[in-house]
Tab-separated table of C-alpha atoms and ligand atoms in Angstrom:
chain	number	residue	atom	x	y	z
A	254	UNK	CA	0.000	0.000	0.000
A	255	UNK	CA	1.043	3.772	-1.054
A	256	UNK	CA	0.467	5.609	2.390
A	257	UNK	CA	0.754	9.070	0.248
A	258	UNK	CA	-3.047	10.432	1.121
A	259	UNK	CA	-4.331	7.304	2.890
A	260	UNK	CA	-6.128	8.732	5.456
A	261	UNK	CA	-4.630	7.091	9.131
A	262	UNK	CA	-5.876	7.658	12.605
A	263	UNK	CA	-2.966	6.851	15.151
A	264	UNK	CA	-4.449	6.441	19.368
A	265	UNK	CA	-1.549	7.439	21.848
A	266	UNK	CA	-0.157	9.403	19.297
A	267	UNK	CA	0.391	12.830	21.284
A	268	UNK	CA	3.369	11.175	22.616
A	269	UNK	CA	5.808	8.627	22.409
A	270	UNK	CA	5.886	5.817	19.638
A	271	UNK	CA	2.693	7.162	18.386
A	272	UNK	CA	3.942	10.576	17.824
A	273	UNK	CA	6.786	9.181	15.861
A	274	UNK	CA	4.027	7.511	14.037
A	275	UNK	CA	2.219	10.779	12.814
A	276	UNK	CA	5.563	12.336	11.804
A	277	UNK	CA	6.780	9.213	9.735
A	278	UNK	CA	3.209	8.855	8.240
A	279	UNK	CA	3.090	12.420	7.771
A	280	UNK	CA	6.438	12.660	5.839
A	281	UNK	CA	4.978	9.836	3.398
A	282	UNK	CA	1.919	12.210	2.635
A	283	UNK	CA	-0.334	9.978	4.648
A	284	UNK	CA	-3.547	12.602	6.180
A	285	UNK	CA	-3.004	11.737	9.578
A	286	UNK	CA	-5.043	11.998	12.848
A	287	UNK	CA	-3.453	12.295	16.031
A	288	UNK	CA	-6.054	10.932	18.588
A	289	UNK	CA	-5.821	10.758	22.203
A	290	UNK	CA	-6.997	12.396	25.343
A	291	UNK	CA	-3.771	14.667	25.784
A	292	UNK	CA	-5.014	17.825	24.347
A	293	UNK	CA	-2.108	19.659	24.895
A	294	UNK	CA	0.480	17.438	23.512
A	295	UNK	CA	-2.081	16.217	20.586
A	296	UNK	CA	-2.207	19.932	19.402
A	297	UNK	CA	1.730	20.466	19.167
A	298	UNK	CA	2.229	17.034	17.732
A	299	UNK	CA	-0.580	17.390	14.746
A	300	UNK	CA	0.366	21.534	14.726
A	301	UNK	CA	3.657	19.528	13.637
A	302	UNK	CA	2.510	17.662	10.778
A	303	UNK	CA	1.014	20.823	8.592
A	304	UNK	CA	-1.846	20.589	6.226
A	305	UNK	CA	-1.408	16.533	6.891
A	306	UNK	CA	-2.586	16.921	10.567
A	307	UNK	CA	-5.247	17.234	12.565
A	308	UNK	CA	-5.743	16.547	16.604
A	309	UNK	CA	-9.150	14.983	17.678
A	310	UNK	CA	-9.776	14.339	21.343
A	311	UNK	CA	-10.116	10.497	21.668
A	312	UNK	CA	-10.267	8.319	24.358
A	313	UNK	CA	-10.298	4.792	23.804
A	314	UNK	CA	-11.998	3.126	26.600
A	315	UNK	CA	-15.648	5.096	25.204
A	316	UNK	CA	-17.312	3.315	22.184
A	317	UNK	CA	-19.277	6.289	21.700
A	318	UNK	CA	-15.805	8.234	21.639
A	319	UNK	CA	-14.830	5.936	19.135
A	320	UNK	CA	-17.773	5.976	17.094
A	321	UNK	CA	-18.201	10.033	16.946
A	322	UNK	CA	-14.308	10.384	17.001
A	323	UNK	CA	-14.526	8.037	13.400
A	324	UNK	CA	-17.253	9.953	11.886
A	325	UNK	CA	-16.437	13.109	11.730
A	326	UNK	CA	-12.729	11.725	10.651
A	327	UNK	CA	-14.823	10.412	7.913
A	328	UNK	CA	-17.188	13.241	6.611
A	329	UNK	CA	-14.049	15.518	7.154
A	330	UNK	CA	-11.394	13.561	4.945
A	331	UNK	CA	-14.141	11.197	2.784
A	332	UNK	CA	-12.785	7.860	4.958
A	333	UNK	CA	-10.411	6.044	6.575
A	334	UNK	CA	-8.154	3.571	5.450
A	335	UNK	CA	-6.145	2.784	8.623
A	336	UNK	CA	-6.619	2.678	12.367
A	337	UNK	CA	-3.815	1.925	14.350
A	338	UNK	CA	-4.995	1.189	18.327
A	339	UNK	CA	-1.384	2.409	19.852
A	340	UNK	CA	-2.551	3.873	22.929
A	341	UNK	CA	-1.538	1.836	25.944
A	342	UNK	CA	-0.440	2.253	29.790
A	343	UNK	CA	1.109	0.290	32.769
A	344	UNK	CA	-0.900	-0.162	36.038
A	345	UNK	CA	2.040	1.393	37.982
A	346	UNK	CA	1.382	5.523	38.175
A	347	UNK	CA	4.274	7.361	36.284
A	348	UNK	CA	5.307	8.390	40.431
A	349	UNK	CA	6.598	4.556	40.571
A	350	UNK	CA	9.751	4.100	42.110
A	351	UNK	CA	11.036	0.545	40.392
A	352	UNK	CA	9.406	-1.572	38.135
A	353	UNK	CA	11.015	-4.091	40.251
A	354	UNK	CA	9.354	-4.004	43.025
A	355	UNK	CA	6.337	-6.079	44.872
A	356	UNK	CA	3.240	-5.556	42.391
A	357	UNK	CA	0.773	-6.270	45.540
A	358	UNK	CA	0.422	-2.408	46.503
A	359	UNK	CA	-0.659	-1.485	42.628
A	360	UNK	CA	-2.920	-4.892	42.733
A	361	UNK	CA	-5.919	-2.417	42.838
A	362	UNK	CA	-9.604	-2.749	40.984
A	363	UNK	CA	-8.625	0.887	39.582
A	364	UNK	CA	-5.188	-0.156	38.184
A	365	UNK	CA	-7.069	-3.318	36.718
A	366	UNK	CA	-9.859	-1.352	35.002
A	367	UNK	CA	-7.566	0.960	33.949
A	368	UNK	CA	-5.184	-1.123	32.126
A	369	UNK	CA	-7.926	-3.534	30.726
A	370	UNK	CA	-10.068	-0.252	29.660
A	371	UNK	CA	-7.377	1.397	28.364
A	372	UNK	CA	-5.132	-1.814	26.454
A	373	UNK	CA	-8.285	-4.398	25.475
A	374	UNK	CA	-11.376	-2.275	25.168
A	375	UNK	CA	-9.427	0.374	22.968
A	376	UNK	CA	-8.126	-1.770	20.681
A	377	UNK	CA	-11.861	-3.712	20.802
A	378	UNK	CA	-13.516	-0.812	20.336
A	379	UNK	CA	-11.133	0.744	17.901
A	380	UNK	CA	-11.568	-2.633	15.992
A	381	UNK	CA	-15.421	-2.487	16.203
A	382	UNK	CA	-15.489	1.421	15.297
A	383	UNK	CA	-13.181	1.013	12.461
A	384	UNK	CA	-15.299	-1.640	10.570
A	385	UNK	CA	-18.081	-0.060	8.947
A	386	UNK	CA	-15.952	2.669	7.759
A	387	UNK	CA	-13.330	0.351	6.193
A	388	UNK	CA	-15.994	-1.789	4.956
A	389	UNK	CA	-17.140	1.317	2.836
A	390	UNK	CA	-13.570	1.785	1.664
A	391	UNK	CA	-13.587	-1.908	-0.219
A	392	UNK	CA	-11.058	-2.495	2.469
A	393	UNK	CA	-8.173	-1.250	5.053
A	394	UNK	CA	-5.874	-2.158	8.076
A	395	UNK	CA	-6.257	-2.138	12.084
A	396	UNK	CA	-3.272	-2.153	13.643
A	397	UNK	CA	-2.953	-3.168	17.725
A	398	UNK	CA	0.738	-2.199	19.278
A	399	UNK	CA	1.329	-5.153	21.873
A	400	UNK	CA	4.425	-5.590	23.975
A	401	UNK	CA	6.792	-8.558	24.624
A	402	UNK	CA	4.869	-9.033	27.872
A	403	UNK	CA	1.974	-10.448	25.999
A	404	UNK	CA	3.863	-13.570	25.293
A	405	UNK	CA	4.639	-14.400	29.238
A	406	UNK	CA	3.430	-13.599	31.994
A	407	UNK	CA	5.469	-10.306	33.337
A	408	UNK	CA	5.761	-10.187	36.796
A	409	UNK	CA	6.384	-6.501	37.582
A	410	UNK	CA	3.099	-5.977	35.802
A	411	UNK	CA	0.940	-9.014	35.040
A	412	UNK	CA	-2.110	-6.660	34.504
A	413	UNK	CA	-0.318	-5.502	31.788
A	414	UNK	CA	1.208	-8.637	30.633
A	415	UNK	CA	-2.659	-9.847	30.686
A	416	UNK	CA	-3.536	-7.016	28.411
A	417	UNK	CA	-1.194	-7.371	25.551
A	418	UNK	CA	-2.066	-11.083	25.922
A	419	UNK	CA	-5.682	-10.316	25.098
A	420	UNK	CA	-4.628	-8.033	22.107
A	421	UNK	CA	-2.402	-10.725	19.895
A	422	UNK	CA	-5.512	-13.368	20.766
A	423	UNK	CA	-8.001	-10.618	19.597
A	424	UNK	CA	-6.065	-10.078	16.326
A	425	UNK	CA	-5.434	-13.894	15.627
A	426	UNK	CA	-8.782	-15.070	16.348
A	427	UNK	CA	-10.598	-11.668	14.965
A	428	UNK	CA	-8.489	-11.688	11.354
A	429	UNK	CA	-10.142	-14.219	9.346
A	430	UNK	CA	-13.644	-12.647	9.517
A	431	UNK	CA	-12.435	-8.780	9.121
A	432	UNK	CA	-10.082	-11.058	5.970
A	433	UNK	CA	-13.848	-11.535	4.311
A	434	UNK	CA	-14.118	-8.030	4.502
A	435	UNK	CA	-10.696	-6.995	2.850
A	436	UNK	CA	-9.707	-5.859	6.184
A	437	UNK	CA	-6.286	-7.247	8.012
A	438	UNK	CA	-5.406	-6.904	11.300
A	439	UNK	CA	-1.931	-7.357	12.969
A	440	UNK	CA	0.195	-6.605	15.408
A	441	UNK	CA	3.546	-5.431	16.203
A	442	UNK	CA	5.696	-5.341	19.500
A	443	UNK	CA	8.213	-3.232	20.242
A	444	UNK	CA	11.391	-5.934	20.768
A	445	UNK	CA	12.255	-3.865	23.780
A	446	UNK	CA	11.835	-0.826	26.197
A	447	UNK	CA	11.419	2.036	24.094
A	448	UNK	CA	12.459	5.492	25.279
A	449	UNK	CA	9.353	6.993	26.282
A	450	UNK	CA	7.123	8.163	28.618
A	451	UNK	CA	6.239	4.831	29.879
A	452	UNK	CA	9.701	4.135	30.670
A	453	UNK	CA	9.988	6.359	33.729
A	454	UNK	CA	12.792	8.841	33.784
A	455	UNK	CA	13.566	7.541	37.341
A	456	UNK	CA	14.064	3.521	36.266
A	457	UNK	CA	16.867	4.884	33.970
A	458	UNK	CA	19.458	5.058	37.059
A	459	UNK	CA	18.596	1.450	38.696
A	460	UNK	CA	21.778	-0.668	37.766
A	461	UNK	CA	20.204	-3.212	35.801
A	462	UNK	CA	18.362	-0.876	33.597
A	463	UNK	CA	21.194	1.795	33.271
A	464	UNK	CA	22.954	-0.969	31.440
A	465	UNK	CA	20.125	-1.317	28.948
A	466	UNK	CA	19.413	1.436	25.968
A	467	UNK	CA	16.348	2.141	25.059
A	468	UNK	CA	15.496	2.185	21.572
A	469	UNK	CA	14.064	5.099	20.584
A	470	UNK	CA	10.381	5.505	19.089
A	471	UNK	CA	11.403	5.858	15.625
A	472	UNK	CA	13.029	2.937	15.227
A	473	UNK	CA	9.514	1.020	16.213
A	474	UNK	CA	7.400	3.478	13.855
A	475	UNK	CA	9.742	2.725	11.428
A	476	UNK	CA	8.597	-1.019	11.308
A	477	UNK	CA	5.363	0.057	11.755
A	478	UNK	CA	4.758	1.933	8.950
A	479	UNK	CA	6.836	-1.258	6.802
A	480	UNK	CA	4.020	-3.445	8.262
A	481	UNK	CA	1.175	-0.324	7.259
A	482	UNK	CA	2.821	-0.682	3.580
A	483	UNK	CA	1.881	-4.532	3.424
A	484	UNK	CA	-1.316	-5.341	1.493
A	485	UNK	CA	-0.337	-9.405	2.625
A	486	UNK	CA	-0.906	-11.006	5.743
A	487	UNK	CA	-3.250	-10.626	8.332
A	488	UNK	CA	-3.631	-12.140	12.353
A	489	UNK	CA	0.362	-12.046	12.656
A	490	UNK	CA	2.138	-10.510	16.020
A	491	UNK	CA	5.188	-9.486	14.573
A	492	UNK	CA	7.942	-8.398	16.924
A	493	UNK	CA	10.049	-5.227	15.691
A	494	UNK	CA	13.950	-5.537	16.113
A	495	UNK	CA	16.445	-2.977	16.421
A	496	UNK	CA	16.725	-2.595	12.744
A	497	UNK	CA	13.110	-1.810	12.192
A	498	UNK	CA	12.825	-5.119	11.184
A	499	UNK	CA	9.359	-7.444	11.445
A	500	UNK	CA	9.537	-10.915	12.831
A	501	UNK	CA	6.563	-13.094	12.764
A	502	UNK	CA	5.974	-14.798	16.330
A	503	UNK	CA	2.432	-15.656	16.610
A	504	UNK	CA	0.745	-18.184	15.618
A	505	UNK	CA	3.747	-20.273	16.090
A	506	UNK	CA	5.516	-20.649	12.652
A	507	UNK	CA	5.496	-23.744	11.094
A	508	UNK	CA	8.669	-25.690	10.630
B	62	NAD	P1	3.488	6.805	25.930
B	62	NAD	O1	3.129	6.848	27.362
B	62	NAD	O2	4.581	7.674	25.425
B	62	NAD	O3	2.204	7.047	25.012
B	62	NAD	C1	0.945	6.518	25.335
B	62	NAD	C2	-0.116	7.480	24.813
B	62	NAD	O4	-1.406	6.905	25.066
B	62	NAD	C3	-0.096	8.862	25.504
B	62	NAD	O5	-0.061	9.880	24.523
B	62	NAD	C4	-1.389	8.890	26.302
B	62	NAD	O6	-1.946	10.193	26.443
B	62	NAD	C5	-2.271	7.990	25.436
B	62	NAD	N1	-3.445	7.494	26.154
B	62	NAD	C6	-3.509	7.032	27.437
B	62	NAD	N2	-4.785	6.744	27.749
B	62	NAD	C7	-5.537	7.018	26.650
B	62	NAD	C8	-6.934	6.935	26.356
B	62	NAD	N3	-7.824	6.502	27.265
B	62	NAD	N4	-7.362	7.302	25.109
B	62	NAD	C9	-6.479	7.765	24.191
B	62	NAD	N5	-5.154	7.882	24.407
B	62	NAD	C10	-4.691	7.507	25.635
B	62	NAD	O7	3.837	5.247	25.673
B	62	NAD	P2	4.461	4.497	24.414
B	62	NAD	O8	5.665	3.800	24.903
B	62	NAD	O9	4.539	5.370	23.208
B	62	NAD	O10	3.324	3.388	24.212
B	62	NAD	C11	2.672	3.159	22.963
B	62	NAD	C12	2.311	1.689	22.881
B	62	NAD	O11	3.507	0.894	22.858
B	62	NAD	C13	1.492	1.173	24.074
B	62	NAD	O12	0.460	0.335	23.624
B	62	NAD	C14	2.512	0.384	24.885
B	62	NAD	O13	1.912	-0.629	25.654
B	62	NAD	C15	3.390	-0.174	23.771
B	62	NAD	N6	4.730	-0.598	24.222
B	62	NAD	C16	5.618	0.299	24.739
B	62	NAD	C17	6.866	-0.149	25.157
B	62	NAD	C18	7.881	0.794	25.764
B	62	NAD	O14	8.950	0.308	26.243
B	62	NAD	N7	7.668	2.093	25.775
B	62	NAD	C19	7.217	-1.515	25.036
B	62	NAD	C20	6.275	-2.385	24.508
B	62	NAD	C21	5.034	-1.931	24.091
C-alpha cells in the first residue's frame, strides 16, 4: 500500500511511539489523525505535521468516543483507510519508584480497570469502530501495538502482561472474519523498552536498567509503517527488532 493520502488515525499518538508515528506517516503524505486524550500534547504534535494533521480528542476506553471520534474523521477527509490502536499504559502511576518491586500495593480494581479499559477495550472498540468505515472503503488495516509481555506472563506488571495477551488473541482469532471483509489486522511489538514516557525517567538510574538502551520511538514506527505498507498477511504478532525489522511470532511458525 502507497500511504501518500491514505487517510490514518494513530491512538496514543500525542506522545511517544505514536507521535513518531504521525511524523513518519506524515512525511509519506499519509492525512493523519493524532487521537488521544492529551489535548495539549495532541495539538503540538498534529500543529507539527502541517496541512497533513489534525488533533481529535479520543479516548479509547468510550465506544461512543470511538464511534463520533470516526465519523467526523470520515465526513471531514471522505474515509479512513487505517486505524492503528497504539494507545496503551502500565498499572504502575508514572510516580513509581522501580518496576522491580512487589506488584501487591498497585494490585488495585482501579489499576485493573484501567489497564484492561485502556489496552483491550481500545483496541476492541477501535476494531469495532473502524469496521463499517473500512468496509465502505472496499477495504483497510487495524493495527494493535502489543508488547513482549503479551507472550509471558510479566511479573512486575501481570495486569499488563494480561492485556497485551488479550490483544495478539483478539487479532489472531478476529483476522479471518475482518479477511472476508478486505480488512487485516496485525500486530507489532516493540522488541524492547522504548524510550518513552512509559519508561519512567527515574528507572533509567537502577543498575540493571542503566545498562540497557532504550530504543528510541522511531526505530519502532519505522517497522510500523513497513508493516502499514503490506497489502499481505493478516492475524500475525510481529515483533520489531532494532533494525526496524518485522519478525513473525504468533501463531507459532510452522517448521
Ligand atoms: P506513551 O506513554 O509515550 O504514550 C501513550 C499514549 O497513550 C499517551 O499519549 C497517552 O496520552 C495515550 N493514552 C492514554 N490513555 C488514553 C486513552 N484513554 N485514550 C487515548 N489515548 C490515551 O507510551 P508508548 O511507549 O509510546 O506506548 C505506545 C504503545 O507501545 C502502548 O500500547 C505500549 O503498551 C506499547 N509498548 C511500549 C513499550 C515501551 O517500552 N515504551 C514496550 C512495549 C510496548
Amino acid at each position: 500500500m502507497d500511504l501518500k493520502g491514505k487517510v490514518v488515525v494513530v491512538t496514543g499518538s500525542a506522545n511517544g511511539i505514536g507521535a513518531s508515528m504521525a511524523r513518519q506517516l506524515a512525511a509519506l503524505g499519509s492525512d493523519v489523525v493524532v487521537a488521544d486524550v492529551d489535548e495539549s500534547n495532541g495539538e503540538l504534535v498534529a500543529k507539527e505535521l502541517g496541512d497533513r494533521g489534525r488533533f481529535k480528542k479520543l479516548d479509547v476506553t468510550s465506544l461512543d468516543s470511538w464511534t463520533s471520534v470516526l465519523d467526523s474523521v470520515a465526513k471531514e477527509l471522505g474515509g479512513i483507510d487505517i486505524v492503528h490502536c497504539n494507545a496503551g499504559v502500565l498499572t504502575r502511576p508514572p510516580s513509581a519508584p522501580d518496576p522491580h518491586d512487589y506488584f501487591l500495593p498497585y494490585m488495585t480494581y482501579d489499576g485493573y480497570r484501567k489497564v484492561m479499559t485502556i489496552n483491550v477495550d481500545g483496541v476492541v472498540f477501535g476494531t469495532l469502530a473502524a469496521l463499517p468505515h473500512l468496509q465502505s472503503r472496499g477495504g483497510g488495516k487495524v493495527i494493535a501495538t502489543s508488547s513482549p509481555g503479551g507472550l509471558a506472563g510479566w511479573p512486575a506488571d501481570p495486569y499488563y502482561s494480561m492485556s497485551k495477551a488479550a490483544v495478539n488473541n483478539w487479532i489472531m482469532g478476529i483476522a479471518p472474519a475482518l479477511a472476508e471483509q478486505n480488512i487485516t489486522i496485525n500486530a507489532p511489538m516493540p522488541g524492547g523498552m522504548i524510550n518513552t514516557n512509559m519508561f519512567r525517567p527515574q528507572w533509567k538510574d537502577l543498575p540493571d536498567l542503566k545498562a540497557i538502551t532504550p530504543l528510541e520511538p522511531d526505530v519502532i514506527a519505522k517497522g510500523i509503517i513497513e508493516l502499514m505498507q503490506r497489502d499481505e498477511g493478516t492475524g500475525v504478532v510481529y515483533m520489531v527488532t532494532d533494525q526496524s525489522q518485522l519478525l513473525p511470532i504468533l501463531p507459532p511458525q510452522q517448521g
